CSV table of C-alpha atoms and ligand atoms in Angstrom, one decimal:
chain,number,residue,atom,x,y,z
E,157,MET,CA,-5.0,-3.4,-24.6
E,158,ILE,CA,-7.8,-5.1,-22.7
E,159,VAL,CA,-9.1,-8.4,-24.4
E,160,VAL,CA,-12.9,-8.2,-22.9
E,161,MET,CA,-14.2,-12.0,-22.7
E,162,ASN,CA,-17.8,-13.1,-23.1
E,163,PRO,CA,-19.4,-13.7,-19.8
E,164,LYS,CA,-20.1,-17.2,-20.9
E,165,CYS,CA,-16.5,-18.1,-21.7
E,166,SER,CA,-14.7,-20.9,-19.8
E,167,ASN,CA,-11.2,-21.2,-18.3
E,168,GLU,CA,-9.9,-22.8,-21.6
E,169,HIS,CA,-11.2,-19.9,-23.8
E,170,VAL,CA,-9.4,-17.5,-21.3
E,171,GLN,CA,-6.1,-19.6,-21.5
E,172,HIS,CA,-6.4,-19.8,-25.2
E,173,VAL,CA,-6.2,-16.0,-25.2
E,174,VAL,CA,-3.5,-15.9,-22.9
E,175,GLU,CA,-1.4,-18.2,-25.0
E,176,LEU,CA,-2.0,-16.0,-28.0
E,177,LEU,CA,-0.9,-12.9,-26.2
E,178,LYS,CA,2.3,-14.5,-25.1
E,179,GLN,CA,3.1,-15.9,-28.6
E,180,MET,CA,2.8,-12.2,-29.8
E,181,GLY,CA,5.2,-11.1,-27.2
E,182,LEU,CA,2.9,-9.6,-24.8
E,183,LYS,CA,2.5,-10.1,-21.0
E,184,GLU,CA,-0.8,-11.2,-19.9
E,185,HIS,CA,-2.7,-10.1,-16.7
E,186,VAL,CA,-6.0,-11.8,-16.0
E,187,ILE,CA,-8.6,-10.0,-14.1
E,188,VAL,CA,-11.7,-12.2,-13.1
E,189,GLY,CA,-14.4,-9.6,-12.3
E,190,THR,CA,-17.8,-10.0,-10.8
E,191,ASP,CA,-19.5,-9.8,-14.4
E,192,ARG,CA,-16.7,-11.0,-16.7
E,193,THR,CA,-13.2,-11.7,-17.1
E,194,VAL,CA,-10.8,-9.3,-19.0
E,195,ILE,CA,-7.2,-10.1,-19.8
E,196,ALA,CA,-4.7,-7.1,-20.1
E,197,GLY,CA,-1.9,-7.5,-22.8
E,198,ILE,CA,0.8,-5.5,-21.7
E,199,GLY,CA,4.2,-4.7,-23.7
E,200,ASP,CA,5.5,-4.0,-27.2
E,201,LYS,CA,2.5,-4.1,-29.8
E,202,ARG,CA,4.7,-4.3,-32.9
E,203,ASN,CA,4.1,-8.1,-33.3
E,204,VAL,CA,0.4,-8.1,-32.3
E,205,ASP,CA,-2.3,-9.2,-34.6
E,206,LYS,CA,-5.4,-7.7,-33.4
E,207,GLY,CA,-7.7,-9.7,-35.6
E,208,ALA,CA,-6.4,-13.1,-34.6
E,209,ILE,CA,-7.4,-11.9,-31.0
E,210,GLU,CA,-10.7,-10.7,-31.9
E,211,ASN,CA,-11.6,-13.8,-33.8
E,212,ALA,CA,-10.6,-16.2,-30.9
E,213,PRO,CA,-13.6,-18.0,-29.7
E,214,PHE,CA,-15.6,-16.2,-26.6
E,215,VAL,CA,-13.6,-12.8,-27.2
E,216,ASP,CA,-16.3,-9.9,-27.1
E,217,ARG,CA,-13.9,-7.0,-27.9
E,218,ILE,CA,-10.5,-5.4,-27.7
E,219,VAL,CA,-10.3,-1.8,-25.9
E,220,PRO,CA,-7.1,0.1,-25.9
E,221,ILE,CA,-5.8,1.1,-22.6
E,222,LEU,CA,-5.2,5.0,-22.5
E,223,ALA,CA,-3.4,5.7,-19.3
E,224,PRO,CA,0.3,5.3,-19.1
E,225,TYR,CA,-0.2,2.8,-16.5
E,226,LYS,CA,-2.1,-0.4,-17.2
E,227,VAL,CA,-2.9,-3.0,-14.6
E,228,ALA,CA,-2.8,-0.4,-12.0
E,229,SER,CA,-5.5,1.4,-14.0
E,230,LYS,CA,-9.2,1.5,-13.5
E,231,GLU,CA,-9.7,1.0,-17.3
E,232,VAL,CA,-8.6,-2.5,-16.6
E,233,LYS,CA,-10.5,-3.4,-13.4
E,234,GLN,CA,-13.3,-1.3,-12.3
E,235,GLU,CA,-14.1,-3.1,-8.8
E,236,PRO,CA,-12.0,-2.0,-6.1
E,237,THR,CA,-9.0,-4.4,-5.0
E,238,ILE,CA,-9.4,-5.3,-1.6
E,239,VAL,CA,-6.1,-6.1,0.2
E,240,THR,CA,-6.0,-8.2,3.2
E,241,LEU,CA,-3.2,-8.6,5.5
E,242,GLY,CA,-2.1,-11.6,7.6
E,243,PRO,CA,-1.0,-12.6,10.4
E,244,ASP,CA,1.2,-14.9,8.1
E,245,GLY,CA,-1.2,-14.6,5.1
E,246,ASP,CA,-3.7,-16.6,7.0
E,247,HIS,CA,-6.4,-13.9,6.8
E,248,GLY,CA,-7.0,-14.0,10.5
E,249,PRO,CA,-10.3,-12.5,12.1
E,250,ILE,CA,-8.5,-9.2,13.0
E,251,GLY,CA,-6.4,-9.0,10.0
E,252,ALA,CA,-6.3,-5.4,8.5
E,253,GLN,CA,-8.0,-5.0,5.3
E,254,PHE,CA,-8.0,-2.1,2.8
E,255,GLY,CA,-10.3,-1.1,-0.1
E,256,GLY,CA,-13.6,-2.3,1.0
E,257,GLU,CA,-16.2,-0.8,3.1
E,258,LYS,CA,-13.9,-1.4,6.1
E,259,ILE,CA,-11.4,1.3,7.0
E,260,SER,CA,-8.5,-0.2,8.8
E,261,VAL,CA,-5.9,1.6,11.0
E,262,ILE,CA,-2.2,0.7,11.3
E,263,ALA,CA,-0.7,2.2,14.3
E,264,GLY,CA,2.9,1.9,16.2
E,265,PRO,CA,5.9,3.6,16.8
E,266,CYS,CA,8.0,5.2,14.1
E,267,SER,CA,10.8,2.9,14.9
E,268,VAL,CA,10.9,-0.4,16.8
E,269,GLU,CA,12.8,0.6,20.1
E,270,ASP,CA,12.9,-2.6,22.2
E,271,GLU,CA,10.5,-5.4,22.9
E,272,LYS,CA,8.4,-4.4,25.9
E,273,HIS,CA,8.0,-0.8,24.6
E,274,LEU,CA,6.8,-2.1,21.2
E,275,ILE,CA,4.3,-4.8,22.8
E,276,ASP,CA,3.0,-2.2,25.2
E,277,ILE,CA,2.2,0.0,22.3
E,278,ALA,CA,0.8,-3.0,20.2
E,279,HIS,CA,-1.6,-3.8,23.3
E,280,ALA,CA,-2.8,-0.3,23.6
E,281,VAL,CA,-3.5,0.5,19.8
E,282,LYS,CA,-5.3,-2.9,19.6
E,283,ALA,CA,-7.5,-2.0,22.5
E,284,ALA,CA,-8.3,1.3,20.7
E,285,GLY,CA,-9.4,-0.6,17.5
E,286,ALA,CA,-6.1,-0.6,15.4
E,287,THR,CA,-5.8,-3.9,13.1
E,288,GLY,CA,-2.2,-3.1,12.0
E,289,LEU,CA,1.2,-2.6,14.0
E,290,ARG,CA,3.8,-0.3,12.2
E,291,GLY,CA,7.2,-0.2,13.4
E,292,GLY,CA,10.4,0.6,11.4
E,293,ALA,CA,13.4,-1.9,12.1
E,294,PHE,CA,15.4,-0.5,8.9
E,295,LYS,CA,15.0,3.3,9.1
E,296,PRO,CA,16.2,5.4,6.2
E,297,ARG,CA,17.8,8.4,7.7
E,298,THR,CA,18.7,11.6,6.2
E,299,ASN,CA,21.5,12.1,8.6
E,300,PRO,CA,23.7,8.9,8.7
E,301,TYR,CA,24.6,9.3,12.3
E,302,SER,CA,21.0,9.1,13.4
E,303,PHE,CA,19.5,5.7,14.9
E,304,LYS,CA,18.9,3.6,11.9
E,305,GLY,CA,16.9,0.8,13.4
E,306,LEU,CA,17.6,-2.5,15.3
E,307,GLY,CA,17.5,-4.6,12.0
E,308,GLU,CA,16.6,-8.2,12.3
E,309,THR,CA,16.3,-7.8,16.1
E,310,GLY,CA,13.4,-5.3,15.4
E,311,LEU,CA,11.8,-7.9,13.0
E,312,LYS,CA,11.8,-10.4,15.9
E,313,HIS,CA,10.2,-7.9,18.1
E,314,LEU,CA,7.5,-7.4,15.5
E,315,ALA,CA,6.8,-10.8,15.3
E,316,LYS,CA,6.5,-11.3,18.8
E,317,ALA,CA,4.1,-8.5,19.1
E,318,ARG,CA,2.0,-10.0,16.6
E,319,GLU,CA,2.1,-13.4,18.3
E,320,GLU,CA,0.8,-11.5,21.5
E,321,THR,CA,-1.8,-9.3,19.9
E,322,GLY,CA,-2.9,-10.8,16.6
E,323,LEU,CA,-2.0,-7.5,14.9
E,324,SER,CA,-0.8,-7.6,11.4
E,325,VAL,CA,2.8,-6.2,11.2
E,326,ILE,CA,3.8,-3.6,8.8
E,327,THR,CA,7.6,-2.6,8.5
E,328,GLU,CA,9.8,-1.0,5.8
E,329,VAL,CA,12.2,-2.6,3.4
E,330,MET,CA,14.9,-0.6,2.2
E,331,SER,CA,17.1,-2.5,-0.1
E,332,ILE,CA,16.6,-5.6,-2.4
E,333,GLU,CA,19.0,-7.7,0.0
E,334,GLN,CA,16.3,-7.2,2.8
E,335,VAL,CA,13.3,-8.1,1.0
E,336,ASP,CA,13.4,-11.9,1.9
E,337,LEU,CA,14.3,-11.4,5.6
E,338,VAL,CA,11.7,-8.7,6.0
E,339,ALA,CA,9.1,-10.8,4.2
E,340,GLU,CA,9.8,-13.8,6.7
E,341,TYR,CA,8.7,-11.6,9.7
E,342,ALA,CA,6.2,-9.1,8.3
E,343,ASP,CA,2.6,-9.3,7.0
E,344,ALA,CA,3.2,-6.2,4.6
E,345,LEU,CA,6.3,-4.7,3.3
E,346,GLN,CA,6.6,-0.7,3.4
E,347,ILE,CA,8.3,0.8,0.8
E,348,GLY,CA,9.4,4.3,1.7
E,349,THR,CA,9.2,7.6,0.0
E,350,ARG,CA,12.8,7.6,-0.7
E,351,ASN,CA,12.5,4.4,-2.6
E,352,MET,CA,9.5,5.0,-4.7
E,353,HIS,CA,11.6,5.4,-7.6
E,354,ASN,CA,13.8,2.4,-6.7
E,355,PHE,CA,12.6,0.3,-9.7
E,356,ASN,CA,14.6,-2.7,-8.7
E,357,LEU,CA,13.4,-2.7,-5.4
E,358,LEU,CA,9.7,-2.3,-6.5
E,359,MET,CA,10.3,-5.3,-8.8
E,360,ALA,CA,11.9,-7.2,-6.0
E,361,ALA,CA,8.9,-6.6,-3.6
E,362,GLY,CA,6.6,-7.7,-6.5
E,363,LYS,CA,8.0,-11.1,-6.6
E,364,THR,CA,7.0,-11.7,-2.9
E,365,ASN,CA,3.6,-12.7,-1.9
E,366,LYS,CA,3.3,-10.0,0.7
E,367,PRO,CA,1.0,-7.0,0.5
E,368,ILE,CA,3.1,-3.9,-0.5
E,369,VAL,CA,2.4,-0.5,1.3
E,370,LEU,CA,4.0,1.9,-1.4
E,371,LYS,CA,4.5,5.4,-0.1
E,372,ARG,CA,4.5,8.2,-2.6
E,373,GLY,CA,7.8,9.8,-3.3
E,374,TRP,CA,7.8,13.3,-1.7
E,375,SER,CA,8.1,15.1,-5.0
E,376,ALA,CA,6.5,12.5,-7.5
E,377,THR,CA,3.5,13.2,-9.3
E,378,LEU,CA,0.3,11.0,-9.1
E,379,GLN,CA,1.5,9.6,-12.6
E,380,GLU,CA,4.8,8.5,-11.2
E,381,PHE,CA,3.1,7.0,-8.3
E,382,LEU,CA,0.9,5.0,-10.1
E,383,LEU,CA,3.5,3.8,-12.6
E,384,ALA,CA,5.7,2.8,-9.5
E,385,ALA,CA,2.6,0.4,-8.4
E,386,GLU,CA,2.7,-0.8,-11.8
E,387,TYR,CA,6.1,-2.2,-11.4
E,388,ILE,CA,5.0,-4.2,-8.5
E,389,ILE,CA,1.9,-5.6,-10.0
E,390,ASN,CA,3.7,-6.5,-13.3
E,391,GLU,CA,5.8,-9.0,-11.3
E,392,GLY,CA,2.6,-10.6,-10.0
E,393,ASN,CA,2.0,-9.2,-6.9
E,394,ASP,CA,-1.6,-7.4,-7.0
E,395,ASN,CA,-1.7,-6.6,-3.5
E,396,VAL,CA,-0.7,-3.0,-3.4
E,397,ILE,CA,-1.7,-0.3,-0.9
E,398,LEU,CA,-0.9,3.1,-2.1
E,399,CYS,CA,-0.1,5.6,0.9
E,400,GLU,CA,0.1,9.4,0.7
E,401,ARG,CA,2.5,10.6,3.3
E,402,GLY,CA,2.8,14.2,2.2
E,403,ILE,CA,5.0,16.1,-0.5
E,404,ARG,CA,7.6,18.7,-0.2
E,405,THR,CA,6.3,22.5,-0.8
E,406,PRO,CA,7.7,25.8,0.3
E,407,GLU,CA,5.6,25.8,3.7
E,408,GLU,CA,7.3,25.7,6.8
E,409,TYR,CA,4.6,25.3,9.3
E,410,VAL,CA,4.4,21.6,8.2
E,411,ARG,CA,7.1,19.0,7.8
E,412,ASN,CA,5.5,18.0,4.6
E,413,THR,CA,2.2,19.2,3.0
E,414,LEU,CA,-0.7,16.7,2.9
E,415,PRO,CA,-2.6,16.7,-0.4
E,416,LEU,CA,-6.1,15.0,0.5
E,417,ALA,CA,-7.4,15.8,-3.0
E,418,ILE,CA,-5.1,12.6,-3.9
E,419,ILE,CA,-7.7,10.2,-2.6
E,420,PRO,CA,-10.6,11.0,-5.2
E,421,ALA,CA,-8.0,11.3,-7.9
E,422,VAL,CA,-6.6,7.9,-7.0
E,423,LYS,CA,-10.1,6.5,-6.9
E,424,ARG,CA,-10.8,8.0,-10.3
E,425,GLU,CA,-7.6,6.5,-11.8
E,426,SER,CA,-7.1,3.5,-10.3
E,427,HIS,CA,-8.7,0.2,-8.4
E,428,LEU,CA,-6.0,0.2,-5.6
E,429,PRO,CA,-6.7,1.2,-2.3
E,430,ILE,CA,-5.4,4.3,-0.8
E,431,ILE,CA,-4.2,5.1,2.7
E,432,ILE,CA,-3.0,8.3,4.5
E,433,ASP,CA,-0.1,8.8,6.7
E,434,PRO,CA,-0.8,11.9,8.7
E,435,SER,CA,2.1,11.6,10.9
E,436,GLN,CA,4.9,12.0,8.1
E,437,GLY,CA,2.2,14.1,6.3
E,438,THR,CA,2.2,17.0,8.8
E,439,GLY,CA,5.3,16.4,11.2
E,440,HIS,CA,3.2,17.6,13.9
E,441,ALA,CA,1.3,15.5,16.7
E,442,TYR,CA,-1.2,18.3,17.1
E,443,MET,CA,-2.4,17.9,13.5
E,444,VAL,CA,-2.8,14.2,13.5
E,445,PRO,CA,-6.1,13.8,14.9
E,446,SER,CA,-7.7,16.3,12.4
E,447,MET,CA,-6.0,15.2,9.4
E,448,SER,CA,-6.8,11.5,10.2
E,449,LEU,CA,-10.8,12.5,10.3
E,450,ALA,CA,-10.4,14.6,7.2
E,451,SER,CA,-8.8,11.6,5.5
E,452,ILE,CA,-11.6,9.3,6.3
E,453,ALA,CA,-14.1,11.9,5.3
E,454,GLY,CA,-12.4,12.4,2.0
E,455,GLY,CA,-12.6,8.4,1.1
E,456,ALA,CA,-9.4,7.0,2.6
E,457,ASP,CA,-9.2,3.2,2.8
E,458,GLY,CA,-7.0,3.4,5.9
E,459,LEU,CA,-4.6,5.3,8.0
E,460,ILE,CA,-1.3,4.8,9.3
E,461,ILE,CA,-0.4,6.7,12.3
E,462,GLU,CA,2.7,6.9,14.7
E,463,VAL,CA,2.2,6.2,18.2
E,464,HIS,CA,4.5,6.3,21.0
E,465,GLN,CA,3.8,6.1,25.0
E,466,ASP,CA,6.6,8.9,25.5
E,467,PRO,CA,7.1,11.0,22.4
E,468,GLU,CA,9.4,13.4,24.0
E,469,HIS,CA,11.9,10.4,24.2
E,470,ALA,CA,11.1,8.5,21.1
E,471,LEU,CA,14.4,7.7,19.3
E,472,THR,CA,12.7,8.7,15.8
E,473,ASP,CA,9.8,11.2,14.8
E,474,GLY,CA,8.6,12.1,18.4
E,475,ALA,CA,7.2,15.3,17.3
E,476,GLN,CA,4.8,13.8,15.1
E,477,SER,CA,3.9,10.8,17.3
E,478,ILE,CA,0.7,10.7,19.5
E,479,THR,CA,0.1,9.1,22.6
E,480,PRO,CA,-1.9,6.0,23.1
E,481,GLU,CA,-4.5,8.4,25.1
E,482,VAL,CA,-4.9,10.6,21.9
E,483,PHE,CA,-5.0,7.6,19.6
E,484,ALA,CA,-7.8,6.2,21.6
E,485,THR,CA,-10.0,9.4,21.5
E,486,LEU,CA,-9.2,9.6,17.7
E,487,MET,CA,-10.4,6.1,17.0
E,488,LYS,CA,-13.8,6.8,18.6
E,489,ASP,CA,-14.0,10.0,16.7
E,490,ALA,CA,-13.0,8.3,13.4
E,491,ALA,CA,-15.6,5.6,14.0
E,492,ARG,CA,-18.4,8.4,13.8
E,493,VAL,CA,-16.9,10.2,10.6
E,494,ALA,CA,-16.6,6.7,9.0
E,495,ASP,CA,-20.4,6.1,9.9
E,496,ALA,CA,-21.3,9.5,8.2
E,497,VAL,CA,-19.6,8.2,5.0
E,498,ASN,CA,-21.1,4.9,5.2
E,499,ARG,CA,-18.0,3.0,6.2
E,500,THR,CA,-17.0,0.9,9.2
E,501,ILE,CA,-13.7,1.2,11.3
B,116,LIG,C1,8.1,6.1,8.4
B,116,LIG,O1,6.9,5.6,8.1
B,116,LIG,O2,8.5,6.3,9.4
B,116,LIG,C2,8.7,6.7,7.1
B,116,LIG,C3,10.2,6.8,7.3
B,116,LIG,O3,7.9,6.8,6.0
B,116,LIG,P1,8.4,7.9,4.8
B,116,LIG,O4,9.0,6.8,3.9
B,116,LIG,O5,7.0,8.3,4.4
B,116,LIG,O6,9.1,9.0,5.2
B,117,LIG,MN1,8.6,8.1,11.0
């Protein structure tokens, strides 16, 4: 349920309702909006005395939440959530931001390969206008004999690249045991498509204070995707960025099918920002520029793109990686499309 407070209420009134909800066995989530504060009460309703809440001072009304997801739902919070990335939680001047008027672009190699390689790409994508640097240090691989990433060494290279460029660093965390280590180095934690249903990992990520880039499971529905976000937010971490990375279909001309219609659907259902990964989303470098522009035209809050100086020799995902030159051209075109839809990049 949502407890809608009177615009004139004070902090004490809000605290009073929070205590009431807790006593009734509900978990509270306070959302301070521009007009008024609302308090979502989440959990088992059996011991809830609605009358007592309605009668509390400065409570205007109680509204049931109809969607299965609660704190991720637009019913609870109408204004868009704006997620700002570090460096280091200090919202630096070029920190990537998602959910507002500005569209941010995260770019970089699929995997961190070596320090120099990463720093060169970081400089190139920054010069083209990216505000975030991606790169996997822990790589989930279908084939256990493939390159699985440099681990902590890769995280150190990412931190060095941030130090040199000021870009926010985004990297994947694959297991609960890795959460603290990855959070020590990264400005945002990526939860990959294969782990969207790993509820214990979602909860562990929700206990950190780092923004989470949550990728949609390749066969998850929108509802399941938003429920996964709910797991993170429920642990106290509101900074969730949804990422569409393509789904499995019978199509063979693409690695994954990229359903851009999810953008308006998410905007209708949730206050969370949504970004698009056209690299995993298509599997082909030649498709990345057009799908990036289409994503912006369709209302995406950002992009995450694989960029490599020498895609032919990339250790992972070379076929879908674009060169820094193609990326620079794409960013120029992206600025024009963003302008056409009243956004900046
Ligand atoms: C990636 O970003 O390189 C990646 C492995 O992503 P996904 O989880 O979407 O496959
Ligand atoms: Mn990849």
